Amino acid sequence: HGRLDPRLLRRKRNREGNSSMSAQTEGNNTHHNQASAMGEKGANLLITGVRIEDGPAGVDIRITGGKFAEIGAGLTPREGEEVRNYTGKLVLPPYIESHVHLDTALTSGQPRYNESGTLFEGIEVWSERKQTLTYEDVKDRAGRALRQQAQFGIQYVRSHVDVTDPDLTALRALIDLREELKDSMTLQLVAFPQEGIESFPNGRDLMRRAAEMGVDAIGAIPHFEFTREYSVSSLNFAVELAQEYGLLMDVHCDEIDDEASRGLETLATRALEAGIGPRVTASHTTAMHSYNNAYFLRLVRLLKMSGINFVSNPLVNTHLQGRVDTYPKRRGVTRVKELTEAGINVSFGQDDIEDPWNPMGTGNLRDVVLNGLYVTQMMARSEITGSYNFITHNAARTLNLSDYGIEVGNTANFIVLDAEDWFHALSFGSPVLANFRAGRVLTESEAVVRQVNF
Ligand code: 17E
Ligand code: FE2
């Protein structure tokens, strides 16, 4: 690969330095062989004339047997290779949805709408809808949501699944869907105790049953437990369960405007002591928005030491938080800028697609990034141009993915955007022209044609 871009080399080296973390994730469902799943050797393809991420324009990508084989300028087509000319377009690794609830997706208005816009009315509405849940109902809605996400360039999805249901209906449906769609989408499932571990009948037992059934990660909801003591014991239980089953963790942590909600310090401490920080995620952490600066300064040291990941959901957090404020009204988004500047990993998620917590939401992560940058005031030039990392590389780290990224040797998963670079793709909302999985076209969209008659 004589003409390999030095940036790509640098990225490859970074990845090799990370191999111990990748090794830990073997045995996870996120790691499987796409090429063998295609029945034969896989796609042979030459992509020409693109920019990869923030690299130079005019690069070609050769895909052999469904894997990235060669990356550089001026590659010549070979016998039996399909050539796709995407001159002037942007290529990124596929988007990653690091936080969504597929079991609740597409239920908005059933049986009623969330009129107050609070998290708590959303939980009440869902608890009513849960009474009528069936296996087919969950599979149908989650399948539609996943296909909608794929159209917007997503191939990896971490979905929380409510397990505060004695029948575990949603979990059974999503475990089957994870298997059925695995050649097209990589789905990670989190056992999410929506109504609490300690505060819901048989909460611990339901979490354990979910672990037995084969979830990828263990969740918790400390700010919803009845007492501070329950909050702490639920986190201790969740960490022990995750370790017992060798699972990742993703906790709905301090999703409230209460500055006294401090589940995060417990989660980070347990993760540090157990040495599992990189396998642990704190989602939402909206209370951090309201923490006093002296407390945050003390906390950020622990967060750095622990190595845990963060997911912010800027659209839904700004919608649900600040609801008991008059004016000034808090934004309720965690301190993404400060965490990022401290070297802590943060990714962005959609959280909801038309459900009790978000009447809107299409699955399109461009909306999430755009809102995230505005609301966190991360609008410096380099913050904008680097912001695709929130839904690509940072999210890959949150999900503990291996075999991710446009590098020789990796499975050829990537997307092509109708834009010359990320700045324009983000600003104009450029469509994802094609979404490739192991070199195979998963979804395609037309470029938008605009005609101005003056
Ligand atoms: N449940 C919850 O506790 N918090 C959320 N943001 C959603 C569901 C969407
Ligand atoms: Fe959530």
Short mmCIF file of C-alpha atoms and ligand atoms in Angstrom, two decimals:
data_model
loop_
_atom_site.label_atom_id
_atom_site.label_comp_id
_atom_site.label_asym_id
_atom_site.label_seq_id
_atom_site.Cartn_x
_atom_site.Cartn_y
_atom_site.Cartn_z
CA HIS A 1 0.00 0.00 0.00
CA GLY A 2 2.61 2.46 -1.20
CA ARG A 3 0.29 5.46 -1.21
CA LEU A 4 -1.51 4.95 2.04
CA ASP A 5 -2.42 8.23 3.64
CA PRO A 6 -0.29 8.85 6.78
CA ARG A 7 -3.48 9.63 8.74
CA LEU A 8 -4.77 6.17 8.02
CA LEU A 9 -1.53 4.67 9.21
CA ARG A 10 -1.81 6.63 12.41
CA ARG A 11 -5.36 5.38 12.93
CA LYS A 12 -4.24 1.81 12.32
CA ARG A 13 -1.51 2.11 14.90
CA ASN A 14 -3.93 3.54 17.46
CA ARG A 15 -6.15 0.58 16.91
CA GLU A 16 -3.34 -1.91 17.40
CA GLY A 17 -2.49 -0.21 20.67
CA ASN A 18 -6.05 -0.99 21.72
CA SER A 19 -5.98 -4.69 21.02
CA SER A 20 -6.18 -5.78 24.64
CA MET A 21 -9.56 -4.08 24.92
CA SER A 22 -10.76 -5.73 21.71
CA ALA A 23 -9.76 -9.12 23.01
CA GLN A 24 -12.01 -8.65 26.03
CA THR A 25 -15.05 -8.29 23.81
CA GLU A 26 -14.62 -11.62 22.01
CA GLY A 27 -17.63 -13.77 22.69
CA ASN A 28 -19.85 -10.72 22.57
CA ASN A 29 -22.47 -10.85 19.86
CA THR A 30 -20.97 -7.68 18.42
CA HIS A 31 -18.12 -9.70 17.03
CA HIS A 32 -19.01 -11.93 14.16
CA ASN A 33 -17.74 -12.78 10.74
CA GLN A 34 -19.74 -10.93 8.11
CA ALA A 35 -18.00 -12.51 5.13
CA SER A 36 -18.86 -16.06 6.11
CA ALA A 37 -22.45 -14.97 6.71
CA MET A 38 -22.74 -14.07 3.04
CA GLY A 39 -22.33 -17.69 2.05
CA GLU A 40 -19.33 -17.19 -0.24
CA LYS A 41 -16.26 -15.04 -0.24
CA GLY A 42 -18.04 -11.68 -0.08
CA ALA A 43 -18.10 -8.53 -2.17
CA ASN A 44 -15.29 -7.30 -4.44
CA LEU A 45 -15.64 -3.61 -4.99
CA LEU A 46 -13.67 -0.49 -5.86
CA ILE A 47 -14.94 2.83 -4.42
CA THR A 48 -13.31 5.79 -6.17
CA GLY A 49 -12.67 9.47 -5.51
CA VAL A 50 -13.79 9.91 -1.91
CA ARG A 51 -12.66 11.68 1.23
CA ILE A 52 -12.40 9.38 4.25
CA GLU A 53 -13.41 11.17 7.46
CA ASP A 54 -11.24 14.32 7.73
CA GLY A 55 -8.54 13.01 5.39
CA PRO A 56 -7.62 14.24 1.89
CA ALA A 57 -10.05 14.09 -1.06
CA GLY A 58 -9.56 11.78 -4.05
CA VAL A 59 -8.96 8.48 -2.26
CA ASP A 60 -9.96 5.03 -3.56
CA ILE A 61 -10.98 2.06 -1.44
CA ARG A 62 -10.56 -1.54 -2.60
CA ILE A 63 -12.79 -4.14 -0.96
CA THR A 64 -11.90 -7.79 -1.43
CA GLY A 65 -14.01 -10.61 -0.02
CA GLY A 66 -16.05 -8.11 1.98
CA LYS A 67 -13.02 -6.59 3.70
CA PHE A 68 -11.03 -3.40 3.22
CA ALA A 69 -8.05 -4.54 1.15
CA GLU A 70 -6.36 -1.36 -0.04
CA ILE A 71 -6.80 2.38 0.57
CA GLY A 72 -5.02 5.03 -1.50
CA ALA A 73 -5.12 7.32 -4.55
CA GLY A 74 -5.18 5.99 -8.12
CA LEU A 75 -6.06 2.34 -7.51
CA THR A 76 -6.81 0.49 -10.77
CA PRO A 77 -9.86 -1.76 -11.14
CA ARG A 78 -9.32 -5.49 -11.23
CA GLU A 79 -11.07 -8.30 -13.06
CA GLY A 80 -14.42 -9.11 -11.45
CA GLU A 81 -14.49 -5.96 -9.33
CA GLU A 82 -17.54 -3.70 -9.32
CA VAL A 83 -16.51 -0.03 -9.56
CA ARG A 84 -18.56 2.68 -7.85
CA ASN A 85 -17.52 6.21 -8.61
CA TYR A 86 -18.30 8.54 -5.71
CA THR A 87 -16.00 11.38 -6.74
CA GLY A 88 -16.19 14.31 -4.33
CA LYS A 89 -18.25 12.46 -1.73
CA LEU A 90 -17.56 11.77 1.94
CA VAL A 91 -17.02 8.28 3.36
CA LEU A 92 -17.40 7.60 7.08
CA PRO A 93 -17.54 4.45 9.14
CA PRO A 94 -21.22 3.59 9.79
CA TYR A 95 -23.03 5.62 12.39
CA ILE A 96 -23.54 4.01 15.79
CA GLU A 97 -26.69 4.58 17.82
CA SER A 98 -25.25 4.27 21.33
CA HIS A 99 -28.52 4.85 23.21
CA VAL A 100 -32.04 4.06 22.08
CA HIS A 101 -35.12 2.27 23.42
CA LEU A 102 -36.35 0.00 20.61
CA ASP A 103 -38.97 -1.74 22.76
CA THR A 104 -40.86 1.54 23.21
CA ALA A 105 -40.27 2.89 19.69
CA LEU A 106 -43.28 3.90 17.57
CA THR A 107 -45.79 3.81 20.45
CA SER A 108 -46.37 7.55 20.78
CA GLY A 109 -50.00 8.21 21.74
CA GLN A 110 -50.62 4.64 22.95
CA PRO A 111 -52.68 4.64 25.07
CA ARG A 112 -52.25 8.41 25.47
CA TYR A 113 -49.74 11.15 24.81
CA ASN A 114 -47.28 12.45 27.41
CA GLU A 115 -48.75 15.92 27.80
CA SER A 116 -46.49 17.28 30.56
CA GLY A 117 -43.26 16.27 28.81
CA THR A 118 -41.68 14.93 32.00
CA LEU A 119 -39.66 11.73 32.30
CA PHE A 120 -42.09 10.62 35.00
CA GLU A 121 -45.28 10.98 32.96
CA GLY A 122 -43.44 9.08 30.21
CA ILE A 123 -42.78 6.20 32.62
CA GLU A 124 -46.47 6.18 33.65
CA VAL A 125 -47.67 6.10 30.04
CA TRP A 126 -45.24 3.31 29.16
CA SER A 127 -46.31 1.33 32.20
CA GLU A 128 -49.88 1.43 30.80
CA ARG A 129 -48.76 0.47 27.28
CA LYS A 130 -46.70 -2.38 28.75
CA GLN A 131 -49.92 -4.12 29.81
CA THR A 132 -50.79 -4.78 26.14
CA LEU A 133 -47.30 -5.71 24.94
CA THR A 134 -46.96 -8.80 22.73
CA TYR A 135 -43.94 -10.49 21.19
CA GLU A 136 -45.10 -9.68 17.62
CA ASP A 137 -45.89 -6.08 18.53
CA VAL A 138 -42.35 -5.47 19.85
CA LYS A 139 -40.67 -7.28 16.97
CA ASP A 140 -42.66 -5.38 14.36
CA ARG A 141 -42.01 -1.93 15.84
CA ALA A 142 -38.35 -2.54 16.65
CA GLY A 143 -37.79 -4.01 13.18
CA ARG A 144 -39.31 -0.94 11.55
CA ALA A 145 -37.26 1.40 13.73
CA LEU A 146 -34.05 -0.48 12.92
CA ARG A 147 -34.70 -0.29 9.17
CA GLN A 148 -35.38 3.43 9.49
CA GLN A 149 -32.06 3.79 11.36
CA ALA A 150 -30.24 1.85 8.62
CA GLN A 151 -31.53 4.31 6.01
CA PHE A 152 -29.85 7.06 7.98
CA GLY A 153 -26.50 5.26 7.94
CA ILE A 154 -26.63 3.36 11.24
CA GLN A 155 -25.33 -0.21 11.48
CA TYR A 156 -24.69 -0.60 15.22
CA VAL A 157 -27.37 -0.04 17.83
CA ARG A 158 -27.31 -0.32 21.60
CA SER A 159 -30.90 -0.67 22.77
CA HIS A 160 -32.15 -0.58 26.32
CA VAL A 161 -34.97 -3.07 26.93
CA ASP A 162 -37.33 -2.69 29.86
CA VAL A 163 -37.10 -5.83 32.04
CA THR A 164 -39.53 -4.65 34.74
CA ASP A 165 -42.07 -7.04 33.21
CA PRO A 166 -42.65 -10.46 34.79
CA ASP A 167 -43.01 -12.00 31.29
CA LEU A 168 -39.93 -10.31 29.80
CA THR A 169 -41.88 -10.04 26.53
CA ALA A 170 -39.85 -7.24 24.98
CA LEU A 171 -36.56 -8.94 25.81
CA ARG A 172 -37.61 -12.22 24.16
CA ALA A 173 -38.60 -10.35 20.99
CA LEU A 174 -35.42 -8.28 20.83
CA ILE A 175 -33.11 -11.24 21.47
CA ASP A 176 -34.69 -12.99 18.46
CA LEU A 177 -34.46 -9.84 16.33
CA ARG A 178 -30.77 -9.41 17.26
CA GLU A 179 -30.12 -12.85 15.80
CA GLU A 180 -32.36 -12.49 12.73
CA LEU A 181 -30.85 -9.18 11.62
CA LYS A 182 -27.23 -9.79 12.59
CA ASP A 183 -25.91 -9.83 9.02
CA SER A 184 -27.37 -6.35 8.45
CA MET A 185 -27.25 -4.65 11.84
CA THR A 186 -25.30 -5.25 15.05
CA LEU A 187 -27.65 -4.97 17.99
CA GLN A 188 -26.53 -4.76 21.65
CA LEU A 189 -29.19 -5.21 24.32
CA VAL A 190 -29.14 -3.70 27.80
CA ALA A 191 -31.26 -5.16 30.62
CA PHE A 192 -32.96 -1.93 31.66
CA PRO A 193 -35.01 -1.92 34.89
CA GLN A 194 -37.33 0.98 33.97
CA GLU A 195 -39.25 0.83 37.28
CA GLY A 196 -36.27 0.03 39.48
CA ILE A 197 -34.24 -2.92 40.72
CA GLU A 198 -34.89 -2.51 44.46
CA SER A 199 -38.22 -0.65 44.08
CA PHE A 200 -40.00 -3.10 41.72
CA PRO A 201 -41.37 -6.51 42.74
CA ASN A 202 -38.72 -9.20 42.08
CA GLY A 203 -36.52 -6.57 40.43
CA ARG A 204 -33.27 -8.37 41.18
CA ASP A 205 -34.66 -11.69 39.95
CA LEU A 206 -35.81 -10.12 36.65
CA MET A 207 -32.33 -8.66 36.10
CA ARG A 208 -30.76 -12.04 36.73
CA ARG A 209 -33.18 -13.76 34.34
CA ALA A 210 -32.31 -11.20 31.66
CA ALA A 211 -28.60 -11.94 32.18
CA GLU A 212 -29.33 -15.66 31.79
CA MET A 213 -31.30 -15.07 28.58
CA GLY A 214 -28.30 -13.38 26.97
CA VAL A 215 -28.22 -9.59 27.18
CA ASP A 216 -25.01 -7.75 26.28
CA ALA A 217 -25.13 -5.27 29.14
CA ILE A 218 -26.60 -4.68 32.59
CA GLY A 219 -28.46 -1.44 33.36
CA ALA A 220 -29.79 0.35 36.42
CA ILE A 221 -31.83 3.47 37.21
CA PRO A 222 -30.52 4.85 40.54
CA HIS A 223 -32.42 8.19 40.41
CA PHE A 224 -35.77 6.36 40.17
CA GLU A 225 -35.25 4.04 43.15
CA PHE A 226 -37.34 4.92 46.24
CA THR A 227 -34.41 5.92 48.46
CA ARG A 228 -30.77 6.91 48.27
CA GLU A 229 -29.93 3.61 49.99
CA TYR A 230 -31.77 1.66 47.28
CA SER A 231 -29.97 3.72 44.66
CA VAL A 232 -26.59 2.67 46.07
CA SER A 233 -27.55 -0.99 46.60
CA SER A 234 -29.04 -1.25 43.09
CA LEU A 235 -25.73 -0.10 41.63
CA ASN A 236 -23.73 -2.52 43.78
CA PHE A 237 -26.03 -5.32 42.63
CA ALA A 238 -25.75 -4.31 38.95
CA VAL A 239 -21.94 -4.18 39.05
CA GLU A 240 -21.78 -7.62 40.70
CA LEU A 241 -24.23 -9.10 38.19
CA ALA A 242 -22.26 -7.66 35.25
CA GLN A 243 -19.05 -9.15 36.61
CA GLU A 244 -20.64 -12.52 37.33
CA TYR A 245 -21.87 -12.83 33.73
CA GLY A 246 -18.96 -11.00 32.08
CA LEU A 247 -21.27 -8.34 30.66
CA LEU A 248 -20.94 -4.67 29.79
CA MET A 249 -22.83 -2.05 31.82
CA ASP A 250 -24.95 0.91 30.75
CA VAL A 251 -26.79 2.75 33.53
CA HIS A 252 -29.52 5.37 33.17
CA CYS A 253 -27.72 7.54 35.69
CA ASP A 254 -29.04 10.68 37.37
CA GLU A 255 -31.56 11.54 34.65
CA ILE A 256 -33.13 14.31 36.71
CA ASP A 257 -32.51 18.00 37.47
CA ASP A 258 -31.90 17.22 41.16
CA GLU A 259 -28.37 18.39 41.98
CA ALA A 260 -28.38 15.91 44.89
CA SER A 261 -28.77 12.91 42.54
CA ARG A 262 -25.34 11.32 42.78
CA GLY A 263 -25.55 7.79 41.49
CA LEU A 264 -22.64 8.58 39.19
CA GLU A 265 -20.03 8.79 41.96
CA THR A 266 -21.08 5.34 43.16
CA LEU A 267 -21.06 3.83 39.67
CA ALA A 268 -17.65 5.31 38.82
CA THR A 269 -16.16 4.20 42.13
CA ARG A 270 -17.37 0.60 41.76
CA ALA A 271 -16.15 0.54 38.15
CA LEU A 272 -12.75 1.83 39.24
CA GLU A 273 -12.45 -0.68 42.08
CA ALA A 274 -13.52 -3.57 39.84
CA GLY A 275 -11.20 -2.41 37.05
CA ILE A 276 -14.02 -2.46 34.47
CA GLY A 277 -14.31 1.27 33.66
CA PRO A 278 -13.96 1.02 29.85
CA ARG A 279 -16.78 -1.58 29.84
CA VAL A 280 -19.12 0.73 31.80
CA THR A 281 -21.31 3.58 30.51
CA ALA A 282 -23.19 6.29 32.36
CA SER A 283 -26.09 7.46 30.20
CA HIS A 284 -27.88 10.82 30.52
CA THR A 285 -26.19 12.12 33.75
CA THR A 286 -28.35 15.22 33.34
CA ALA A 287 -28.02 16.06 37.07
CA MET A 288 -24.37 16.89 36.31
CA HIS A 289 -25.73 19.97 34.52
CA SER A 290 -26.93 21.17 37.93
CA TYR A 291 -23.98 20.07 40.10
CA ASN A 292 -22.08 22.91 41.73
CA ASN A 293 -18.68 23.52 40.16
CA ALA A 294 -16.76 22.64 43.33
CA TYR A 295 -18.37 19.20 43.40
CA PHE A 296 -17.81 18.70 39.66
CA LEU A 297 -14.12 19.53 40.05
CA ARG A 298 -13.77 16.79 42.65
CA LEU A 299 -15.90 14.37 40.62
CA VAL A 300 -14.05 14.74 37.32
CA ARG A 301 -10.87 13.30 38.87
CA LEU A 302 -12.73 10.12 39.77
CA LEU A 303 -14.38 9.95 36.34
CA LYS A 304 -10.99 10.17 34.63
CA MET A 305 -9.45 7.56 36.92
CA SER A 306 -12.37 5.17 36.37
CA GLY A 307 -12.24 5.34 32.55
CA ILE A 308 -16.02 4.99 32.22
CA ASN A 309 -17.89 6.20 29.11
CA PHE A 310 -20.72 8.72 28.83
CA VAL A 311 -23.72 8.96 26.54
CA SER A 312 -25.63 12.21 26.23
CA ASN A 313 -29.01 12.41 24.49
CA PRO A 314 -29.24 16.13 23.80
CA LEU A 315 -32.61 16.20 22.01
CA VAL A 316 -34.50 14.20 24.62
CA ASN A 317 -32.59 15.67 27.58
CA THR A 318 -33.51 19.24 26.57
CA HIS A 319 -37.10 18.08 26.01
CA LEU A 320 -37.57 16.22 29.34
CA GLN A 321 -35.38 18.27 31.69
CA GLY A 322 -36.03 21.73 33.06
CA ARG A 323 -39.74 20.88 33.28
CA VAL A 324 -40.14 22.03 36.88
CA ASP A 325 -38.16 25.22 36.32
CA THR A 326 -39.81 28.55 35.66
CA TYR A 327 -37.14 30.91 34.35
CA PRO A 328 -34.24 30.60 33.97
CA LYS A 329 -34.89 27.08 32.59
CA ARG A 330 -32.06 24.59 32.74
CA ARG A 331 -30.94 22.86 29.54
CA GLY A 332 -30.39 19.62 31.44
CA VAL A 333 -27.61 18.32 29.22
CA THR A 334 -24.56 16.77 30.88
CA ARG A 335 -21.20 18.60 30.70
CA VAL A 336 -20.13 17.21 27.33
CA LYS A 337 -17.60 19.95 26.65
CA GLU A 338 -15.86 19.66 30.03
CA LEU A 339 -15.86 15.85 29.97
CA THR A 340 -14.44 15.84 26.43
CA GLU A 341 -11.77 18.38 27.38
CA ALA A 342 -10.82 16.14 30.34
CA GLY A 343 -10.19 13.30 27.87
CA ILE A 344 -13.31 11.35 28.91
CA ASN A 345 -15.18 9.46 26.19
CA VAL A 346 -18.63 10.85 25.31
CA SER A 347 -21.01 9.74 22.57
CA PHE A 348 -24.44 11.04 21.50
CA GLY A 349 -27.67 9.06 21.22
CA GLN A 350 -31.23 9.58 20.00
CA ASP A 351 -32.89 7.89 23.02
CA ASP A 352 -36.38 7.73 21.53
CA ILE A 353 -38.17 7.28 18.22
CA GLU A 354 -41.82 8.37 18.61
CA ASP A 355 -42.61 7.09 22.09
CA PRO A 356 -43.78 8.41 25.50
CA TRP A 357 -40.48 10.31 25.97
CA ASN A 358 -40.23 11.85 22.53
CA PRO A 359 -43.20 12.55 20.27
CA MET A 360 -40.76 12.96 17.37
CA GLY A 361 -37.39 11.36 16.52
CA THR A 362 -36.66 9.61 13.23
CA GLY A 363 -33.46 7.77 14.06
CA ASN A 364 -31.44 10.34 12.12
CA LEU A 365 -28.32 11.05 14.21
CA ARG A 366 -27.55 14.22 12.28
CA ASP A 367 -30.35 15.93 14.22
CA VAL A 368 -28.81 14.70 17.48
CA VAL A 369 -25.30 15.96 16.67
CA LEU A 370 -26.55 19.33 15.45
CA ASN A 371 -28.64 19.92 18.57
CA GLY A 372 -25.86 18.56 20.76
CA LEU A 373 -23.33 21.04 19.43
CA TYR A 374 -25.67 24.01 19.83
CA VAL A 375 -26.93 23.20 23.30
CA THR A 376 -23.45 22.40 24.69
CA GLN A 377 -21.93 25.39 22.87
CA MET A 378 -19.35 23.19 21.16
CA MET A 379 -19.31 25.44 18.11
CA ALA A 380 -15.59 26.14 17.69
CA ARG A 381 -14.44 25.16 14.20
CA SER A 382 -12.57 22.06 15.36
CA GLU A 383 -15.49 21.03 17.58
CA ILE A 384 -17.83 21.14 14.56
CA THR A 385 -15.48 19.39 12.14
CA GLY A 386 -14.66 16.66 14.65
CA SER A 387 -18.25 16.12 15.79
CA TYR A 388 -18.87 13.00 13.68
CA ASN A 389 -16.81 11.22 16.35
CA PHE A 390 -19.80 11.48 18.74
CA ILE A 391 -21.73 9.03 16.54
CA THR A 392 -18.79 6.99 15.18
CA HIS A 393 -15.47 6.39 16.98
CA ASN A 394 -16.51 7.59 20.45
CA ALA A 395 -19.64 5.45 20.26
CA ALA A 396 -17.56 2.46 19.10
CA ARG A 397 -15.53 2.83 22.27
CA THR A 398 -18.70 3.03 24.38
CA LEU A 399 -20.00 -0.16 22.77
CA ASN A 400 -16.58 -1.88 23.07
CA LEU A 401 -16.73 -2.70 19.35
CA SER A 402 -13.86 -4.36 17.55
CA ASP A 403 -13.52 -4.59 13.74
CA TYR A 404 -14.81 -1.02 13.34
CA GLY A 405 -13.35 1.72 11.15
CA ILE A 406 -12.08 2.20 7.62
CA GLU A 407 -8.77 0.36 7.86
CA VAL A 408 -7.17 -2.38 5.84
CA GLY A 409 -8.15 -5.76 7.28
CA ASN A 410 -11.46 -4.63 8.80
CA THR A 411 -14.86 -5.72 7.52
CA ALA A 412 -15.93 -3.24 4.82
CA ASN A 413 -18.71 -1.45 6.71
CA PHE A 414 -19.03 2.22 5.71
CA ILE A 415 -21.40 4.93 4.51
CA VAL A 416 -21.22 7.44 1.66
CA LEU A 417 -22.62 10.93 2.22
CA ASP A 418 -23.67 13.41 -0.45
CA ALA A 419 -21.24 16.06 0.78
CA GLU A 420 -17.61 16.99 0.28
CA ASP A 421 -16.81 16.92 4.00
CA TRP A 422 -18.41 16.52 7.43
CA PHE A 423 -18.97 20.25 7.96
CA HIS A 424 -21.23 20.42 4.89
CA ALA A 425 -22.86 17.06 5.55
CA LEU A 426 -23.83 18.23 9.04
CA SER A 427 -24.80 21.77 8.14
CA PHE A 428 -26.93 20.86 5.10
CA GLY A 429 -28.24 17.55 6.44
CA SER A 430 -26.89 15.75 3.36
CA PRO A 431 -28.43 12.32 2.74
CA VAL A 432 -26.56 9.06 3.22
CA LEU A 433 -26.37 7.90 -0.41
CA ALA A 434 -25.38 4.34 0.46
CA ASN A 435 -24.81 2.22 3.51
CA PHE A 436 -22.41 -0.68 2.90
CA ARG A 437 -22.17 -3.78 5.12
CA ALA A 438 -19.26 -6.11 4.28
CA GLY A 439 -19.17 -4.38 0.88
CA ARG A 440 -22.84 -5.16 0.24
CA VAL A 441 -25.37 -2.32 -0.23
CA LEU A 442 -27.67 -2.32 2.78
CA THR A 443 -29.64 0.86 1.97
CA GLU A 444 -29.54 3.47 -0.78
CA SER A 445 -30.99 6.97 -1.10
CA GLU A 446 -31.16 9.41 -3.98
CA ALA A 447 -29.32 12.71 -3.82
CA VAL A 448 -31.72 15.60 -3.23
CA VAL A 449 -32.18 17.63 -6.42
CA ARG A 450 -32.95 21.28 -5.80
CA GLN A 451 -33.92 23.62 -8.62
CA VAL A 452 -34.08 27.37 -8.11
CA ASN A 453 -35.80 29.30 -10.88
CA PHE A 454 -34.30 32.74 -10.61
N1 17E B 1 -36.84 5.68 30.24
C1 17E B 1 -36.09 6.46 31.04
O1 17E B 1 -36.01 6.20 32.25
N2 17E B 1 -35.43 7.50 30.53
C2 17E B 1 -35.50 7.76 29.23
N3 17E B 1 -34.86 8.81 28.73
C3 17E B 1 -36.29 6.95 28.39
C4 17E B 1 -36.94 5.91 28.94
C5 17E B 1 -36.38 7.26 26.95
FE FE2 B 2 -32.73 6.33 27.79
#
